[in-house]
mmCIF file of C-alpha atoms in Angstrom:
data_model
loop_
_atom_site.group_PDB
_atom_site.id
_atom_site.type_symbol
_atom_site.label_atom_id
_atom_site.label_comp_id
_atom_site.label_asym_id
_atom_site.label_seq_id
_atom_site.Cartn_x
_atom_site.Cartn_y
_atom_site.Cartn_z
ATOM 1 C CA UNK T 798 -0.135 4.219 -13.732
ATOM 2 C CA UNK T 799 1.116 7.994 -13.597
ATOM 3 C CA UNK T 800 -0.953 9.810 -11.229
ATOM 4 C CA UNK T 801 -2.547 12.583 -12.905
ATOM 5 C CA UNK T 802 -3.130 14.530 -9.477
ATOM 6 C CA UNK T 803 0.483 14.890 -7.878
ATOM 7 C CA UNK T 804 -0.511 13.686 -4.552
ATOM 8 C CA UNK T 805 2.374 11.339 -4.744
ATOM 9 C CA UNK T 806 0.513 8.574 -2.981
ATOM 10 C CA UNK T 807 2.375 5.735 -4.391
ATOM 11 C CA UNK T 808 5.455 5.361 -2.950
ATOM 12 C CA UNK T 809 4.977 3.649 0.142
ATOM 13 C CA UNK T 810 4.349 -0.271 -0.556
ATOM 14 C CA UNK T 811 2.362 -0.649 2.127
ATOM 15 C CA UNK T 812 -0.134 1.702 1.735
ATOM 16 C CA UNK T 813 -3.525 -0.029 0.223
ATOM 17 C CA UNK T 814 -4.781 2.856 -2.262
ATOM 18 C CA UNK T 815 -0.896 2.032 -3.889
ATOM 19 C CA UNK T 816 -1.128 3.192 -7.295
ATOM 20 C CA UNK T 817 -4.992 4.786 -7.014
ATOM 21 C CA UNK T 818 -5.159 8.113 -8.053
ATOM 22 C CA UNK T 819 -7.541 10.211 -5.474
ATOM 23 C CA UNK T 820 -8.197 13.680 -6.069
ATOM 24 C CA UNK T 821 -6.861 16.192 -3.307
ATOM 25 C CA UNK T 822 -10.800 17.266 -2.369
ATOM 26 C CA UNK T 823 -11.615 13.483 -1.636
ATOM 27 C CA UNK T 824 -11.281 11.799 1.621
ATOM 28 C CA UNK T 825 -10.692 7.941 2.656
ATOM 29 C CA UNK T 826 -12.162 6.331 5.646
ATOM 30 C CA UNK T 827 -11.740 3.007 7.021
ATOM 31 C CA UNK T 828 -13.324 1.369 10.000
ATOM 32 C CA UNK T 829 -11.717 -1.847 11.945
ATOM 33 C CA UNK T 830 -12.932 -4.707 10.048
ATOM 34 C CA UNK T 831 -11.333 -2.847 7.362
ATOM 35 C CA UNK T 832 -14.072 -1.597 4.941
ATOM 36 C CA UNK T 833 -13.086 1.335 3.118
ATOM 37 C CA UNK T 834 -14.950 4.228 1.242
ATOM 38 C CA UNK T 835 -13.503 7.039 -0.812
ATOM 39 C CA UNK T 836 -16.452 9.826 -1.133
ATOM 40 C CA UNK T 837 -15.981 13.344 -2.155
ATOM 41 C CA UNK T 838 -16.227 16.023 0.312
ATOM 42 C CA UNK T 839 -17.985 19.487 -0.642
ATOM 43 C CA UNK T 840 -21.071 19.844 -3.066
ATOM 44 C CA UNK T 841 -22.601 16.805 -4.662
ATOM 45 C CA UNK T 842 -23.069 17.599 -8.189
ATOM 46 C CA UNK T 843 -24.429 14.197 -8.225
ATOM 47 C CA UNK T 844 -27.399 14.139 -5.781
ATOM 48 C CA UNK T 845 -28.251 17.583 -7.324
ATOM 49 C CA UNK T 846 -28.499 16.248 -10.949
ATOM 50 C CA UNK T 847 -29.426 12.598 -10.099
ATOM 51 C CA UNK T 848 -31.607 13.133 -6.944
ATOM 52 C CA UNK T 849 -31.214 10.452 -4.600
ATOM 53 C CA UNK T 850 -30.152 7.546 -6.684
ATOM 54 C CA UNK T 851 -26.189 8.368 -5.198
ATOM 55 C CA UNK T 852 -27.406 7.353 -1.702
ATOM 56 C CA UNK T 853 -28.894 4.143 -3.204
ATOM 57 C CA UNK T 854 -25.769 3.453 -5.249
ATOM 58 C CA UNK T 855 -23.654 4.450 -2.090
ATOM 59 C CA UNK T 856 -26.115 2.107 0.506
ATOM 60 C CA UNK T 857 -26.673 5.334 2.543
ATOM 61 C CA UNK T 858 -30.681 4.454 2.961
ATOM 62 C CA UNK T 859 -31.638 6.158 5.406
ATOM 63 C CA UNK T 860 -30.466 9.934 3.418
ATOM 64 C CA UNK T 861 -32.017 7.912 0.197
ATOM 65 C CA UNK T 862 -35.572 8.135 1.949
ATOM 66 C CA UNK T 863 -35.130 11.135 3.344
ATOM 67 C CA UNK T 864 -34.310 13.056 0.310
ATOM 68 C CA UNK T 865 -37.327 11.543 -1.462
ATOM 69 C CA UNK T 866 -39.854 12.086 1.854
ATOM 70 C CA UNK T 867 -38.222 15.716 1.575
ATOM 71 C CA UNK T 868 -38.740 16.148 -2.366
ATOM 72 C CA UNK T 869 -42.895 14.909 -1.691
ATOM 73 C CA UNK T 870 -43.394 17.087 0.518
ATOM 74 C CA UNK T 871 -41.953 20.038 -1.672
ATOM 75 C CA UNK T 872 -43.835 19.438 -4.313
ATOM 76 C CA UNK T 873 -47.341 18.483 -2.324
ATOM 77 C CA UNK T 874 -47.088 21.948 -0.714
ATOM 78 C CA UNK T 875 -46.277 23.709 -3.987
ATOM 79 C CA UNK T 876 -49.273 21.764 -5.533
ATOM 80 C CA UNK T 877 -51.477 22.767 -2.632
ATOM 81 C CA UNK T 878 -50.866 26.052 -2.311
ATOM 82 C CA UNK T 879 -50.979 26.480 -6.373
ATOM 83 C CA UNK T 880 -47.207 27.575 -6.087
ATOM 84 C CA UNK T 881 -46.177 26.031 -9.821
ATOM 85 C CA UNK T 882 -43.740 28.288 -10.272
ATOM 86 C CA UNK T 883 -41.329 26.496 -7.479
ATOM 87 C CA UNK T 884 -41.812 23.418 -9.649
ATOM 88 C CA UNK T 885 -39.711 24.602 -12.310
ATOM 89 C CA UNK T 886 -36.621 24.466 -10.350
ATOM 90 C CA UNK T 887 -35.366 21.512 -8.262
ATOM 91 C CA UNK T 888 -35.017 23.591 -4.754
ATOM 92 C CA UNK T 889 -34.528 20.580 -2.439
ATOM 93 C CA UNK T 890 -32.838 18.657 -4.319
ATOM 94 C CA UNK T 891 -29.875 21.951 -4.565
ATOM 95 C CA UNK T 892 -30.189 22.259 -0.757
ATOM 96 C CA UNK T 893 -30.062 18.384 -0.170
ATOM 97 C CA UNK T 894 -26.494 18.732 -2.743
ATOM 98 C CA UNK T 895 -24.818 21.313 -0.358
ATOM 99 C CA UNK T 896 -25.590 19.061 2.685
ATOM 100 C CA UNK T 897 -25.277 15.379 1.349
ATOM 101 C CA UNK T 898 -21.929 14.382 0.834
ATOM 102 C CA UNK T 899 -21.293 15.716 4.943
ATOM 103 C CA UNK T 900 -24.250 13.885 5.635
ATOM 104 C CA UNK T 901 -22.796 10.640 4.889
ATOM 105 C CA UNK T 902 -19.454 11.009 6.556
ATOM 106 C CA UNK T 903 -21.224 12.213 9.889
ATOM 107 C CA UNK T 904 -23.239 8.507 9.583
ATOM 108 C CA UNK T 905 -20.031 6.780 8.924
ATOM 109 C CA UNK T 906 -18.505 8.362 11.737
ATOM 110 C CA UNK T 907 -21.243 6.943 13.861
ATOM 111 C CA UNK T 908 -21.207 3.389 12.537
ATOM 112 C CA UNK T 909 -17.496 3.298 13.309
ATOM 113 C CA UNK T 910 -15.513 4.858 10.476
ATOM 114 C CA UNK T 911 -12.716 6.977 11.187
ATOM 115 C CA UNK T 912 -9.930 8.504 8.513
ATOM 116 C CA UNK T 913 -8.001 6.263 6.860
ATOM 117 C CA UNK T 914 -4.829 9.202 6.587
ATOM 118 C CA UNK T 915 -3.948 12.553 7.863
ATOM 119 C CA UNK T 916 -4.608 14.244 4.569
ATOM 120 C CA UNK T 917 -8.329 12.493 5.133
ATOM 121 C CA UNK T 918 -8.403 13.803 8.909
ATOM 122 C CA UNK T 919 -7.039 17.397 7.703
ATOM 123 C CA UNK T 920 -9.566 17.678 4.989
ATOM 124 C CA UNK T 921 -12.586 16.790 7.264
ATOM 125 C CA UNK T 922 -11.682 18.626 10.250
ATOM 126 C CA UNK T 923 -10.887 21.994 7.593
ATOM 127 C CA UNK T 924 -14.477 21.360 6.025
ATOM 128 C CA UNK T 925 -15.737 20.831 9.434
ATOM 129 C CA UNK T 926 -17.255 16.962 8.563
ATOM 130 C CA UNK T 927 -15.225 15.921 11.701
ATOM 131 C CA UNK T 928 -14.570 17.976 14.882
ATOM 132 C CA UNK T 929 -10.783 18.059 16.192
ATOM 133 C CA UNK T 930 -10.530 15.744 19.494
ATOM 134 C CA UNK T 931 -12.441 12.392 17.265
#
């Protein structure tokens, strides 16, 4: 397979994403049992149009109830207060987008994960998702 993105990441045989082509703005971590993910870092189109069925799909639970305990109380205030004009545009769920996809690398981090490459480590440490000395 020709990789469409020029990242030239197949050419060493012992690499494990061989042949898989990742787009510059994603990063891969690994953690010691040897679980990878591969997860997008910057906005999250997704969460923003799908709300927080990407945290479900992605097993990140504890962001999956906290987007939805977020989104009720949004809309209970904006019902209480008679605020229906906030309803007609999805506020948190375009704050939760900006915030997400850094959200779930920080966890990772915490449960072990570390980057799996230094283009991984260079992209998180430029987007600020990991601090220098980790």
């Amino acid at each position: 397979m020709q990789n469409p993105f020029g990242n030239n990441n197949n050419n060493d045989p012992n690499n494990i994403f061989n042949n898989l082509p990742i787009p510059p703005n994603y990063a891969k971590i690994k953690n010691d049992q040897g679980d990878l993910r591969i997860a997008k870092v910057g906005i999250s189109w997704t969460t923003f149009w799908f709300g927080p069925l990407p945290a479900l799909f992605r097993g990140d639970y504890y962001n999956f109830f906290l987007e939805i305990v977020l989104a009720a109380d949004y809309v209970l205030v904006a019902l209480f207060f008679k605020w229906n004009t906030l309803l007609t545009f999805p506020w948190p769920a375009l704050i939760f987008a900006l915030f997400y996809n850094m959200m779930y690398f920080r966890h990772l981090f915490n449960k072990g994960y570390y980057p799996a490459d230094d283009h991984s480590r260079e992209l998180l440490i430029k987007s600020k998702y990991l601090k220098e000395k980790q």
